[in-house]
Amino acid sequence: MKIPGETSRPSPLQTPELNLTDRGCRGVWIGLQDPASIELICAEGPDWICIDGQHGQPEIPNLLGLIDAANVFGVPAIVRVPGHDVGSAGRVIDAGTQGIIFPTVEDGAAASTLVSALRFPPRGDRSYGPVRRSPRYAKPTPGVAADDPLAILMVETRAGYENLDAILAADPDGIFVGPYDLSLSLGVDLDTLISTDPDGVLRDIARRCADACIPAGIYSGSPELSASPVSWGYSFMPIASDYSLLSTATRGVLAEHAARYETVSL
């Protein structure tokens, strides 16, 4: 679709593809709003990042620079938005995200509205506004499914779990389990839920997603806690966050220095 006054030169930049179906797809959760930290992380080759606009620092005006910092290294960037406002979701799309995670989806009606907001007609009712990204990136083509960002819906409450079939019927591109809120809603210890799934809830979610041919992801936060979900059928998960990487690395360096200093003192 030609926009008056738009350059006719093709964009030299490619938008990274986001594939949620590869088993153990390794993500990093981003809570800071510094493009430099994203560059350092993405230079190491994660499969994707998620910029947390719900509980993290980034705001909509930060997103363009943060997404570009990931895209420079060929890393797809997802954004978790604060809620279900489709107008704000449209601005996140215009910033260039390859997918949006909507938090706390609890019924089929909400799921249908949110999925539709991310897809051009005739699949949905997404508004066409490519000016902010063009000419840096190629414009999306209405009607081409691959040019729509992925609609990923969070199941993180008992109500969401109980209404999972209706949520899946909205045909999202992925389901993402939020185990922190889900454990609170179910009255189960967080680590127990992720590592052993005592009541079979996480296994049931993965099975029903697989039956619907929709990838399932979960926030694990570490390689150790990712092992069980991968074996249950979850394909994409953050295995670290920028917060945890900074604190873990700092703790390790300080401990190493202390150990060497104590050895020298003795």
GROMACS .gro file of C-alpha atoms in nm:
model
  266
    1MET     CA    1   0.000   0.000   0.000
    2LYS     CA    2   0.163   0.321  -0.123
    3ILE     CA    3   0.169   0.623   0.110
    4PRO     CA    4   0.186   0.969  -0.056
    5GLY     CA    5   0.539   1.110  -0.037
    6GLU     CA    6   0.691   0.780   0.067
    7THR     CA    7   1.031   0.678  -0.068
    8SER     CA    8   1.030   0.415  -0.340
    9ARG     CA    9   1.365   0.272  -0.231
   10PRO     CA   10   1.342  -0.068  -0.062
   11SER     CA   11   1.446  -0.094   0.301
   12PRO     CA   12   1.787  -0.258   0.357
   13LEU     CA   13   1.685  -0.384   0.702
   14GLN     CA   14   1.520  -0.716   0.775
   15THR     CA   15   1.284  -0.782   1.065
   16PRO     CA   16   1.390  -1.097   1.253
   17GLU     CA   17   1.148  -1.387   1.241
   18LEU     CA   18   1.001  -1.511   1.568
   19ASN     CA   19   0.948  -1.887   1.590
   20LEU     CA   20   0.784  -2.011   1.908
   21THR     CA   21   0.761  -2.376   1.811
   22ASP     CA   22   1.125  -2.484   1.858
   23ARG     CA   23   1.150  -2.685   2.180
   24GLY     CA   24   1.340  -2.496   2.449
   25CYS     CA   25   1.340  -2.163   2.260
   26ARG     CA   26   1.564  -1.953   2.487
   27GLY     CA   27   1.449  -1.607   2.581
   28VAL     CA   28   1.574  -1.330   2.807
   29TRP     CA   29   1.333  -1.110   2.999
   30ILE     CA   30   1.408  -0.737   2.985
   31GLY     CA   31   1.307  -0.509   3.271
   32LEU     CA   32   1.555  -0.226   3.215
   33GLN     CA   33   1.509   0.054   2.963
   34ASP     CA   34   1.868   0.082   2.839
   35PRO     CA   35   1.937  -0.014   2.474
   36ALA     CA   36   2.303  -0.073   2.562
   37SER     CA   37   2.213  -0.356   2.800
   38ILE     CA   38   1.995  -0.514   2.531
   39GLU     CA   39   2.283  -0.493   2.284
   40LEU     CA   40   2.515  -0.670   2.529
   41ILE     CA   41   2.258  -0.944   2.587
   42CYS     CA   42   2.157  -0.990   2.223
   43ALA     CA   43   2.520  -1.003   2.109
   44GLU     CA   44   2.534  -1.339   2.292
   45GLY     CA   45   2.258  -1.486   2.075
   46PRO     CA   46   1.934  -1.549   2.266
   47ASP     CA   47   1.649  -1.677   2.051
   48TRP     CA   48   1.426  -1.384   2.156
   49ILE     CA   49   1.380  -1.120   2.421
   50CYS     CA   50   1.069  -0.991   2.592
   51ILE     CA   51   1.056  -0.625   2.691
   52ASP     CA   52   0.839  -0.606   3.002
   53GLY     CA   53   0.605  -0.310   2.977
   54GLN     CA   54   0.390  -0.436   3.263
   55HIS     CA   55   0.626  -0.473   3.559
   56GLY     CA   56   0.950  -0.343   3.402
   57GLN     CA   57   1.083   0.008   3.344
   58PRO     CA   58   1.026   0.050   2.967
   59GLU     CA   59   0.749   0.283   2.849
   60ILE     CA   60   0.609   0.316   2.497
   61PRO     CA   61   0.849   0.602   2.400
   62ASN     CA   62   1.143   0.372   2.486
   63LEU     CA   63   1.032   0.081   2.270
   64LEU     CA   64   1.165   0.186   1.930
   65GLY     CA   65   1.525   0.208   2.054
   66LEU     CA   66   1.497  -0.110   2.259
   67ILE     CA   67   1.350  -0.315   1.976
   68ASP     CA   68   1.606  -0.181   1.728
   69ALA     CA   69   1.888  -0.274   1.970
   70ALA     CA   70   1.771  -0.636   1.956
   71ASN     CA   71   1.698  -0.637   1.583
   72VAL     CA   72   2.052  -0.520   1.503
   73PHE     CA   73   2.169  -0.861   1.624
   74GLY     CA   74   1.887  -1.047   1.449
   75VAL     CA   75   1.704  -1.115   1.777
   76PRO     CA   76   1.323  -1.088   1.771
   77ALA     CA   77   1.171  -0.864   2.039
   78ILE     CA   78   0.836  -0.932   2.206
   79VAL     CA   79   0.670  -0.674   2.429
   80ARG     CA   80   0.452  -0.755   2.727
   81VAL     CA   81   0.201  -0.474   2.748
   82PRO     CA   82   0.048  -0.352   3.078
   83GLY     CA   83  -0.308  -0.455   3.002
   84HIS     CA   84  -0.574  -0.499   2.735
   85ASP     CA   85  -0.588  -0.150   2.585
   86VAL     CA   86  -0.586  -0.213   2.210
   87GLY     CA   87  -0.494   0.150   2.135
   88SER     CA   88  -0.171   0.116   2.331
   89ALA     CA   89  -0.110  -0.222   2.166
   90GLY     CA   90  -0.131  -0.048   1.828
   91ARG     CA   91   0.145   0.192   1.930
   92VAL     CA   92   0.358  -0.102   2.042
   93ILE     CA   93   0.304  -0.263   1.701
   94ASP     CA   94   0.411   0.060   1.529
   95ALA     CA   95   0.732   0.054   1.733
   96GLY     CA   96   0.818  -0.268   1.549
   97THR     CA   97   0.762  -0.551   1.796
   98GLN     CA   98   0.750  -0.902   1.653
   99GLY     CA   99   0.490  -1.008   1.909
  100ILE     CA  100   0.280  -0.887   2.200
  101ILE     CA  101   0.213  -1.070   2.526
  102PHE     CA  102  -0.119  -0.969   2.682
  103PRO     CA  103  -0.137  -1.036   3.058
  104THR     CA  104  -0.416  -1.204   3.252
  105VAL     CA  105  -0.647  -1.328   2.978
  106GLU     CA  106  -0.937  -1.506   3.148
  107ASP     CA  107  -1.209  -1.570   2.890
  108GLY     CA  108  -1.276  -1.625   2.523
  109ALA     CA  109  -1.428  -1.283   2.459
  110ALA     CA  110  -1.118  -1.099   2.579
  111ALA     CA  111  -0.897  -1.340   2.386
  112SER     CA  112  -1.084  -1.278   2.061
  113THR     CA  113  -1.066  -0.899   2.102
  114LEU     CA  114  -0.693  -0.901   2.170
  115VAL     CA  115  -0.604  -1.142   1.890
  116SER     CA  116  -0.814  -0.946   1.643
  117ALA     CA  117  -0.639  -0.619   1.739
  118LEU     CA  118  -0.305  -0.759   1.616
  119ARG     CA  119  -0.424  -0.885   1.277
  120PHE     CA  120  -0.510  -0.698   0.962
  121PRO     CA  121  -0.848  -0.758   0.797
  122PRO     CA  122  -0.987  -1.000   0.703
  123ARG     CA  123  -0.830  -1.195   0.993
  124GLY     CA  124  -0.881  -0.911   1.241
  125ASP     CA  125  -0.929  -0.538   1.277
  126ARG     CA  126  -0.575  -0.404   1.319
  127SER     CA  127  -0.531  -0.043   1.210
  128TYR     CA  128  -0.286   0.024   0.927
  129GLY     CA  129  -0.020   0.273   1.040
  130PRO     CA  130   0.327   0.185   0.909
  131VAL     CA  131   0.469   0.538   0.885
  132ARG     CA  132   0.683   0.526   1.201
  133ARG     CA  133   0.879   0.219   1.091
  134SER     CA  134   0.901   0.303   0.722
  135PRO     CA  135   1.142   0.346   0.545
  136ARG     CA  136   1.377   0.183   0.798
  137TYR     CA  137   1.195  -0.150   0.770
  138ALA     CA  138   0.971  -0.287   0.501
  139LYS     CA  139   0.606  -0.200   0.552
  140PRO     CA  140   0.370  -0.480   0.658
  141THR     CA  141   0.136  -0.603   0.390
  142PRO     CA  142  -0.230  -0.626   0.496
  143GLY     CA  143  -0.363  -0.975   0.438
  144VAL     CA  144  -0.023  -1.145   0.473
  145ALA     CA  145  -0.036  -1.336   0.800
  146ALA     CA  146   0.343  -1.336   0.839
  147ASP     CA  147   0.339  -0.955   0.856
  148ASP     CA  148   0.116  -0.949   1.163
  149PRO     CA  149   0.288  -0.957   1.505
  150LEU     CA  150   0.229  -1.269   1.710
  151ALA     CA  151  -0.060  -1.252   1.956
  152ILE     CA  152   0.047  -1.428   2.276
  153LEU     CA  153  -0.202  -1.457   2.561
  154MET     CA  154  -0.109  -1.508   2.926
  155VAL     CA  155  -0.287  -1.771   3.130
  156GLU     CA  156  -0.199  -1.689   3.491
  157THR     CA  157  -0.513  -1.734   3.701
  158ARG     CA  158  -0.750  -2.013   3.791
  159ALA     CA  159  -1.017  -1.846   3.574
  160GLY     CA  160  -0.782  -1.839   3.276
  161TYR     CA  161  -0.701  -2.206   3.324
  162GLU     CA  162  -1.066  -2.302   3.357
  163ASN     CA  163  -1.150  -2.109   3.039
  164LEU     CA  164  -0.846  -2.228   2.843
  165ASP     CA  165  -1.049  -2.399   2.569
  166ALA     CA  166  -1.239  -2.077   2.496
  167ILE     CA  167  -0.912  -1.882   2.493
  168LEU     CA  168  -0.756  -2.131   2.252
  169ALA     CA  169  -1.064  -2.104   2.028
  170ALA     CA  170  -0.963  -1.742   1.958
  171ASP     CA  171  -0.662  -1.891   1.772
  172PRO     CA  172  -0.377  -1.698   1.935
  173ASP     CA  173  -0.021  -1.749   1.813
  174GLY     CA  174   0.089  -1.865   2.157
  175ILE     CA  175  -0.013  -1.920   2.516
  176PHE     CA  176   0.225  -1.797   2.785
  177VAL     CA  177   0.187  -1.922   3.141
  178GLY     CA  178   0.263  -1.677   3.422
  179PRO     CA  179   0.353  -1.915   3.706
  180TYR     CA  180   0.388  -1.648   3.976
  181ASP     CA  181   0.026  -1.535   3.960
  182LEU     CA  182  -0.096  -1.884   3.870
  183SER     CA  183   0.069  -2.033   4.179
  184LEU     CA  184  -0.097  -1.767   4.395
  185SER     CA  185  -0.433  -1.830   4.230
  186LEU     CA  186  -0.403  -2.207   4.275
  187GLY     CA  187  -0.252  -2.191   4.623
  188VAL     CA  188   0.061  -2.383   4.520
  189ASP     CA  189   0.425  -2.300   4.598
  190LEU     CA  190   0.591  -2.143   4.292
  191ASP     CA  191   0.900  -2.366   4.273
  192THR     CA  192   0.687  -2.675   4.334
  193LEU     CA  193   0.449  -2.576   4.054
  194ILE     CA  194   0.726  -2.528   3.797
  195SER     CA  195   0.944  -2.822   3.898
  196THR     CA  196   0.691  -3.097   3.978
  197ASP     CA  197   0.345  -2.966   3.877
  198PRO     CA  198   0.180  -3.165   4.159
  199ASP     CA  199  -0.178  -3.127   4.032
  200GLY     CA  200  -0.092  -3.166   3.664
  201VAL     CA  201  -0.214  -2.816   3.570
  202LEU     CA  202   0.095  -2.720   3.368
  203ARG     CA  203   0.097  -3.056   3.189
  204ASP     CA  204  -0.272  -3.013   3.107
  205ILE     CA  205  -0.216  -2.665   2.965
  206ALA     CA  206   0.070  -2.790   2.746
  207ARG     CA  207  -0.135  -3.088   2.625
  208ARG     CA  208  -0.439  -2.881   2.536
  209CYS     CA  209  -0.224  -2.623   2.356
  210ALA     CA  210  -0.057  -2.903   2.158
  211ASP     CA  211  -0.398  -3.045   2.065
  212ALA     CA  212  -0.493  -2.698   1.934
  213CYS     CA  213  -0.156  -2.668   1.749
  214ILE     CA  214  -0.072  -2.354   1.949
  215PRO     CA  215   0.275  -2.319   2.106
  216ALA     CA  216   0.289  -2.298   2.485
  217GLY     CA  217   0.546  -2.097   2.678
  218ILE     CA  218   0.613  -2.035   3.045
  219TYR     CA  219   0.825  -1.803   3.256
  220SER     CA  220   1.088  -2.025   3.415
  221GLY     CA  221   1.365  -1.773   3.479
  222SER     CA  222   1.654  -2.020   3.494
  223PRO     CA  223   1.794  -2.316   3.298
  224GLU     CA  224   1.729  -2.543   3.597
  225LEU     CA  225   1.360  -2.457   3.623
  226SER     CA  226   1.321  -2.490   3.244
  227ALA     CA  227   1.395  -2.862   3.239
  228SER     CA  228   1.056  -2.988   3.355
  229PRO     CA  229   0.845  -2.752   3.138
  230VAL     CA  230   1.045  -2.850   2.829
  231SER     CA  231   0.978  -3.218   2.903
  232TRP     CA  232   0.607  -3.139   2.941
  233GLY     CA  233   0.590  -2.976   2.596
  234TYR     CA  234   0.656  -2.606   2.656
  235SER     CA  235   0.853  -2.465   2.366
  236PHE     CA  236   0.947  -2.108   2.457
  237MET     CA  237   1.054  -1.959   2.788
  238PRO     CA  238   1.274  -1.690   2.937
  239ILE     CA  239   1.568  -1.868   3.099
  240ALA     CA  240   1.704  -1.546   3.254
  241SER     CA  241   1.628  -1.179   3.301
  242ASP     CA  242   1.854  -0.876   3.274
  243TYR     CA  243   1.802  -0.825   3.647
  244SER     CA  244   1.910  -1.180   3.731
  245LEU     CA  245   2.206  -1.173   3.492
  246LEU     CA  246   2.341  -0.857   3.654
  247SER     CA  247   2.287  -0.973   4.010
  248THR     CA  248   2.418  -1.327   3.947
  249ALA     CA  249   2.730  -1.206   3.767
  250THR     CA  250   2.800  -0.945   4.034
  251ARG     CA  251   2.748  -1.195   4.315
  252GLY     CA  252   2.981  -1.442   4.146
  253VAL     CA  253   3.260  -1.189   4.092
  254LEU     CA  254   3.236  -1.063   4.449
  255ALA     CA  255   3.241  -1.418   4.586
  256GLU     CA  256   3.542  -1.509   4.370
  257HIS     CA  257   3.729  -1.199   4.484
  258ALA     CA  258   3.647  -1.267   4.849
  259ALA     CA  259   3.766  -1.627   4.817
  260ARG     CA  260   4.097  -1.522   4.661
  261TYR     CA  261   4.149  -1.246   4.918
  262GLU     CA  262   4.086  -1.485   5.205
  263THR     CA  263   4.332  -1.734   5.052
  264VAL     CA  264   4.599  -1.469   5.020
  265SER     CA  265   4.537  -1.349   5.378
  266LEU     CA  266   4.584  -1.699   5.513
   0.00000   0.00000   0.00000
